[in-house]
Amino acid sequence: MENKELAIRDDRTLALNELETRFAMAVRQRDLLSTYIRERLKPDKHFYKINDDPSQKPSLKKEGAEIICLPHGLKPQYEILSGPNDPPQDDTPYQITVRCELRRGESFEGQGLGSASSMITRKDGQRIQRQRDPGLRHNATIKMASKSAYIAATLNATAASEFFTQDLEDDNSRTEKAEMKKEEQLSGYFCGQHQVWYKKFEKNNKAWYAHKQDGGWCNMREPREDM
């Protein structure tokens, strides 16, 4: 009887020691991940914030998810769960859902689901086809769903959800803002007073440059007439 009680105590001690080791490893892994994210991931390239709310976690981009998965040795495997396997030839909207599994060799480490529509919503609320060509539209929809699934799997498998939230680029609003910003910079004119780029406007074969400021507009002092 005494030997049995000793064996039970030894088993409990061993279990507690193993648990303490796991907790210590979890704390160390969290510290390593935090340092790695701070040193390696860069704003706008690997993640982004929709607004300046400090309580809102930044959204992880696919490029950032790839950087996080790299030291973990995680490789993705994709499976289409629902949606057409071949490109529909008409313009009927459809949805594609993809599952992404992350594996380290033969070991399963985590998974995530992602979904995307063949239609996107513009900032003005208009719904348009993701691509005009049916084949390109189908490929783009699969790619977007796969990207969303990969990011979700990364957050689940690496505990990076403490630092990031799901990527929201597919709402198209951020993409439109980025394109607008690029268009403004291509104008080649910068407002030194307000530290922003002028946007080019055209009317009656004339062009001028302005940007929004305090509910109004700041115009270039010398409007350009060249196109």
PDB file of N, CA, C and O in Angstrom, residues 51-84:
ATOM      1  N   ASN A  51      -7.403  52.856 -38.048  1.00  0.00           N
ATOM      2  CA  ASN A  51      -7.522  54.182 -37.448  1.00  0.00           C
ATOM      3  C   ASN A  51      -6.497  54.301 -36.326  1.00  0.00           C
ATOM      4  O   ASN A  51      -5.692  53.404 -36.093  1.00  0.00           O
ATOM      5  N   ASP A  52      -6.539  55.412 -35.602  1.00  0.00           N
ATOM      6  CA  ASP A  52      -5.557  55.688 -34.557  1.00  0.00           C
ATOM      7  C   ASP A  52      -6.029  55.255 -33.174  1.00  0.00           C
ATOM      8  O   ASP A  52      -5.428  55.653 -32.166  1.00  0.00           O
ATOM      9  N   ASP A  53      -7.084  54.457 -33.108  1.00  0.00           N
ATOM     10  CA  ASP A  53      -7.599  53.982 -31.821  1.00  0.00           C
ATOM     11  C   ASP A  53      -6.560  53.070 -31.160  1.00  0.00           C
ATOM     12  O   ASP A  53      -6.256  51.993 -31.673  1.00  0.00           O
ATOM     13  N   PRO A  54      -5.970  53.470 -30.012  1.00  0.00           N
ATOM     14  CA  PRO A  54      -4.918  52.651 -29.385  1.00  0.00           C
ATOM     15  C   PRO A  54      -5.425  51.317 -28.865  1.00  0.00           C
ATOM     16  O   PRO A  54      -4.634  50.392 -28.649  1.00  0.00           O
ATOM     17  N   SER A  55      -6.743  51.204 -28.645  1.00  0.00           N
ATOM     18  CA  SER A  55      -7.303  49.947 -28.134  1.00  0.00           C
ATOM     19  C   SER A  55      -7.499  48.909 -29.233  1.00  0.00           C
ATOM     20  O   SER A  55      -7.742  47.734 -28.936  1.00  0.00           O
ATOM     21  N   GLN A  56      -7.398  49.319 -30.469  1.00  0.00           N
ATOM     22  CA  GLN A  56      -7.605  48.402 -31.589  1.00  0.00           C
ATOM     23  C   GLN A  56      -6.284  47.788 -32.026  1.00  0.00           C
ATOM     24  O   GLN A  56      -5.320  48.498 -32.307  1.00  0.00           O
ATOM     25  N   LYS A  57      -6.253  46.468 -32.078  1.00  0.00           N
ATOM     26  CA  LYS A  57      -5.047  45.794 -32.528  1.00  0.00           C
ATOM     27  C   LYS A  57      -4.871  45.979 -34.029  1.00  0.00           C
ATOM     28  O   LYS A  57      -5.848  46.035 -34.771  1.00  0.00           O
ATOM     29  N   PRO A  58      -3.637  46.071 -34.506  1.00  0.00           N
ATOM     30  CA  PRO A  58      -3.412  46.184 -35.953  1.00  0.00           C
ATOM     31  C   PRO A  58      -3.802  44.903 -36.666  1.00  0.00           C
ATOM     32  O   PRO A  58      -3.834  43.813 -36.077  1.00  0.00           O
ATOM     33  N   SER A  59      -4.110  45.024 -37.945  1.00  0.00           N
ATOM     34  CA  SER A  59      -4.489  43.883 -38.779  1.00  0.00           C
ATOM     35  C   SER A  59      -3.242  43.292 -39.431  1.00  0.00           C
ATOM     36  O   SER A  59      -2.431  44.012 -39.995  1.00  0.00           O
ATOM     37  N   LEU A  60      -3.129  41.983 -39.347  1.00  0.00           N
ATOM     38  CA  LEU A  60      -1.978  41.292 -39.914  1.00  0.00           C
ATOM     39  C   LEU A  60      -2.172  41.078 -41.409  1.00  0.00           C
ATOM     40  O   LEU A  60      -3.236  40.655 -41.858  1.00  0.00           O
ATOM     41  N   LYS A  61      -1.141  41.357 -42.189  1.00  0.00           N
ATOM     42  CA  LYS A  61      -1.164  41.106 -43.621  1.00  0.00           C
ATOM     43  C   LYS A  61      -0.510  39.757 -43.918  1.00  0.00           C
ATOM     44  O   LYS A  61       0.157  39.172 -43.056  1.00  0.00           O
ATOM     45  N   LYS A  62      -0.695  39.269 -45.134  1.00  0.00           N
ATOM     46  CA  LYS A  62      -0.127  37.973 -45.498  1.00  0.00           C
ATOM     47  C   LYS A  62       1.394  37.994 -45.386  1.00  0.00           C
ATOM     48  O   LYS A  62       2.021  37.019 -44.946  1.00  0.00           O
ATOM     49  N   GLU A  63       1.999  39.113 -45.779  1.00  0.00           N
ATOM     50  CA  GLU A  63       3.446  39.230 -45.683  1.00  0.00           C
ATOM     51  C   GLU A  63       3.914  39.096 -44.236  1.00  0.00           C
ATOM     52  O   GLU A  63       4.963  38.505 -43.961  1.00  0.00           O
ATOM     53  N   GLY A  64       3.144  39.664 -43.304  1.00  0.00           N
ATOM     54  CA  GLY A  64       3.476  39.535 -41.897  1.00  0.00           C
ATOM     55  C   GLY A  64       3.286  38.117 -41.389  1.00  0.00           C
ATOM     56  O   GLY A  64       4.089  37.614 -40.589  1.00  0.00           O
ATOM     57  N   ALA A  65       2.211  37.455 -41.847  1.00  0.00           N
ATOM     58  CA  ALA A  65       1.966  36.071 -41.446  1.00  0.00           C
ATOM     59  C   ALA A  65       3.107  35.166 -41.910  1.00  0.00           C
ATOM     60  O   ALA A  65       3.525  34.255 -41.186  1.00  0.00           O
ATOM     61  N   GLU A  66       3.630  35.421 -43.099  1.00  0.00           N
ATOM     62  CA  GLU A  66       4.741  34.620 -43.607  1.00  0.00           C
ATOM     63  C   GLU A  66       5.987  34.796 -42.741  1.00  0.00           C
ATOM     64  O   GLU A  66       6.718  33.821 -42.473  1.00  0.00           O
ATOM     65  N   ILE A  67       6.244  36.035 -42.283  1.00  0.00           N
ATOM     66  CA  ILE A  67       7.396  36.294 -41.433  1.00  0.00           C
ATOM     67  C   ILE A  67       7.247  35.579 -40.093  1.00  0.00           C
ATOM     68  O   ILE A  67       8.219  35.042 -39.541  1.00  0.00           O
ATOM     69  N   ILE A  68       6.019  35.543 -39.549  1.00  0.00           N
ATOM     70  CA  ILE A  68       5.780  34.882 -38.269  1.00  0.00           C
ATOM     71  C   ILE A  68       5.915  33.370 -38.406  1.00  0.00           C
ATOM     72  O   ILE A  68       6.453  32.694 -37.520  1.00  0.00           O
ATOM     73  N   CYS A  69       5.429  32.811 -39.505  1.00  0.00           N
ATOM     74  CA  CYS A  69       5.482  31.359 -39.698  1.00  0.00           C
ATOM     75  C   CYS A  69       6.905  30.864 -39.966  1.00  0.00           C
ATOM     76  O   CYS A  69       7.200  29.683 -39.723  1.00  0.00           O
ATOM     77  N   LEU A  70       7.767  31.733 -40.452  1.00  0.00           N
ATOM     78  CA  LEU A  70       9.114  31.315 -40.856  1.00  0.00           C
ATOM     79  C   LEU A  70       9.906  30.652 -39.730  1.00  0.00           C
ATOM     80  O   LEU A  70      10.390  29.519 -39.887  1.00  0.00           O
ATOM     81  N   PRO A  71      10.077  31.294 -38.565  1.00  0.00           N
ATOM     82  CA  PRO A  71      10.870  30.642 -37.512  1.00  0.00           C
ATOM     83  C   PRO A  71      10.176  29.430 -36.909  1.00  0.00           C
ATOM     84  O   PRO A  71      10.835  28.567 -36.315  1.00  0.00           O
ATOM     85  N   HIS A  72       8.850  29.358 -37.043  1.00  0.00           N
ATOM     86  CA  HIS A  72       8.119  28.197 -36.538  1.00  0.00           C
ATOM     87  C   HIS A  72       8.218  26.997 -37.486  1.00  0.00           C
ATOM     88  O   HIS A  72       7.821  25.890 -37.129  1.00  0.00           O
ATOM     89  N   GLY A  73       8.718  27.247 -38.697  1.00  0.00           N
ATOM     90  CA  GLY A  73       8.813  26.164 -39.676  1.00  0.00           C
ATOM     91  C   GLY A  73       7.469  25.668 -40.155  1.00  0.00           C
ATOM     92  O   GLY A  73       7.308  24.478 -40.462  1.00  0.00           O
ATOM     93  N   LEU A  74       6.486  26.558 -40.266  1.00  0.00           N
ATOM     94  CA  LEU A  74       5.125  26.178 -40.627  1.00  0.00           C
ATOM     95  C   LEU A  74       4.896  26.340 -42.127  1.00  0.00           C
ATOM     96  O   LEU A  74       5.207  27.381 -42.703  1.00  0.00           O
ATOM     97  N   LYS A  75       4.315  25.323 -42.735  1.00  0.00           N
ATOM     98  CA  LYS A  75       3.997  25.330 -44.158  1.00  0.00           C
ATOM     99  C   LYS A  75       2.483  25.163 -44.345  1.00  0.00           C
ATOM    100  O   LYS A  75       1.867  24.329 -43.687  1.00  0.00           O
ATOM    101  N   PRO A  76       1.888  25.945 -45.262  1.00  0.00           N
ATOM    102  CA  PRO A  76       0.434  25.874 -45.434  1.00  0.00           C
ATOM    103  C   PRO A  76       0.006  24.787 -46.420  1.00  0.00           C
ATOM    104  O   PRO A  76       0.708  24.484 -47.384  1.00  0.00           O
ATOM    105  N   GLN A  77      -1.163  24.225 -46.158  1.00  0.00           N
ATOM    106  CA  GLN A  77      -1.850  23.327 -47.072  1.00  0.00           C
ATOM    107  C   GLN A  77      -3.293  23.815 -47.185  1.00  0.00           C
ATOM    108  O   GLN A  77      -3.958  24.011 -46.164  1.00  0.00           O
ATOM    109  N   TYR A  78      -3.764  24.003 -48.421  1.00  0.00           N
ATOM    110  CA  TYR A  78      -5.074  24.601 -48.644  1.00  0.00           C
ATOM    111  C   TYR A  78      -6.076  23.577 -49.172  1.00  0.00           C
ATOM    112  O   TYR A  78      -5.718  22.654 -49.907  1.00  0.00           O
ATOM    113  N   GLU A  79      -7.339  23.818 -48.794  1.00  0.00           N
ATOM    114  CA  GLU A  79      -8.434  22.988 -49.303  1.00  0.00           C
ATOM    115  C   GLU A  79      -9.659  23.878 -49.500  1.00  0.00           C
ATOM    116  O   GLU A  79     -10.058  24.610 -48.588  1.00  0.00           O
ATOM    117  N   ILE A  80     -10.242  23.832 -50.695  1.00  0.00           N
ATOM    118  CA  ILE A  80     -11.468  24.579 -50.959  1.00  0.00           C
ATOM    119  C   ILE A  80     -12.635  23.799 -50.381  1.00  0.00           C
ATOM    120  O   ILE A  80     -12.898  22.657 -50.787  1.00  0.00           O
ATOM    121  N   LEU A  81     -13.347  24.397 -49.449  1.00  0.00           N
ATOM    122  CA  LEU A  81     -14.464  23.727 -48.782  1.00  0.00           C
ATOM    123  C   LEU A  81     -15.782  23.945 -49.503  1.00  0.00           C
ATOM    124  O   LEU A  81     -16.646  23.064 -49.508  1.00  0.00           O
ATOM    125  N   SER A  82     -15.969  25.111 -50.079  1.00  0.00           N
ATOM    126  CA  SER A  82     -17.220  25.404 -50.780  1.00  0.00           C
ATOM    127  C   SER A  82     -16.971  26.443 -51.860  1.00  0.00           C
ATOM    128  O   SER A  82     -16.009  27.208 -51.790  1.00  0.00           O
ATOM    129  N   GLY A  83     -17.847  26.455 -52.845  1.00  0.00           N
ATOM    130  CA  GLY A  83     -17.710  27.372 -53.968  1.00  0.00           C
ATOM    131  C   GLY A  83     -17.383  26.615 -55.239  1.00  0.00           C
ATOM    132  O   GLY A  83     -17.011  25.431 -55.190  1.00  0.00           O
ATOM    133  N   PRO A  84     -17.502  27.254 -56.389  1.00  0.00           N
ATOM    134  CA  PRO A  84     -17.256  26.577 -57.663  1.00  0.00           C
ATOM    135  C   PRO A  84     -15.788  26.213 -57.855  1.00  0.00           C
ATOM    136  O   PRO A  84     -14.887  26.989 -57.540  1.00  0.00           O
TER     137      PRO A  84
END
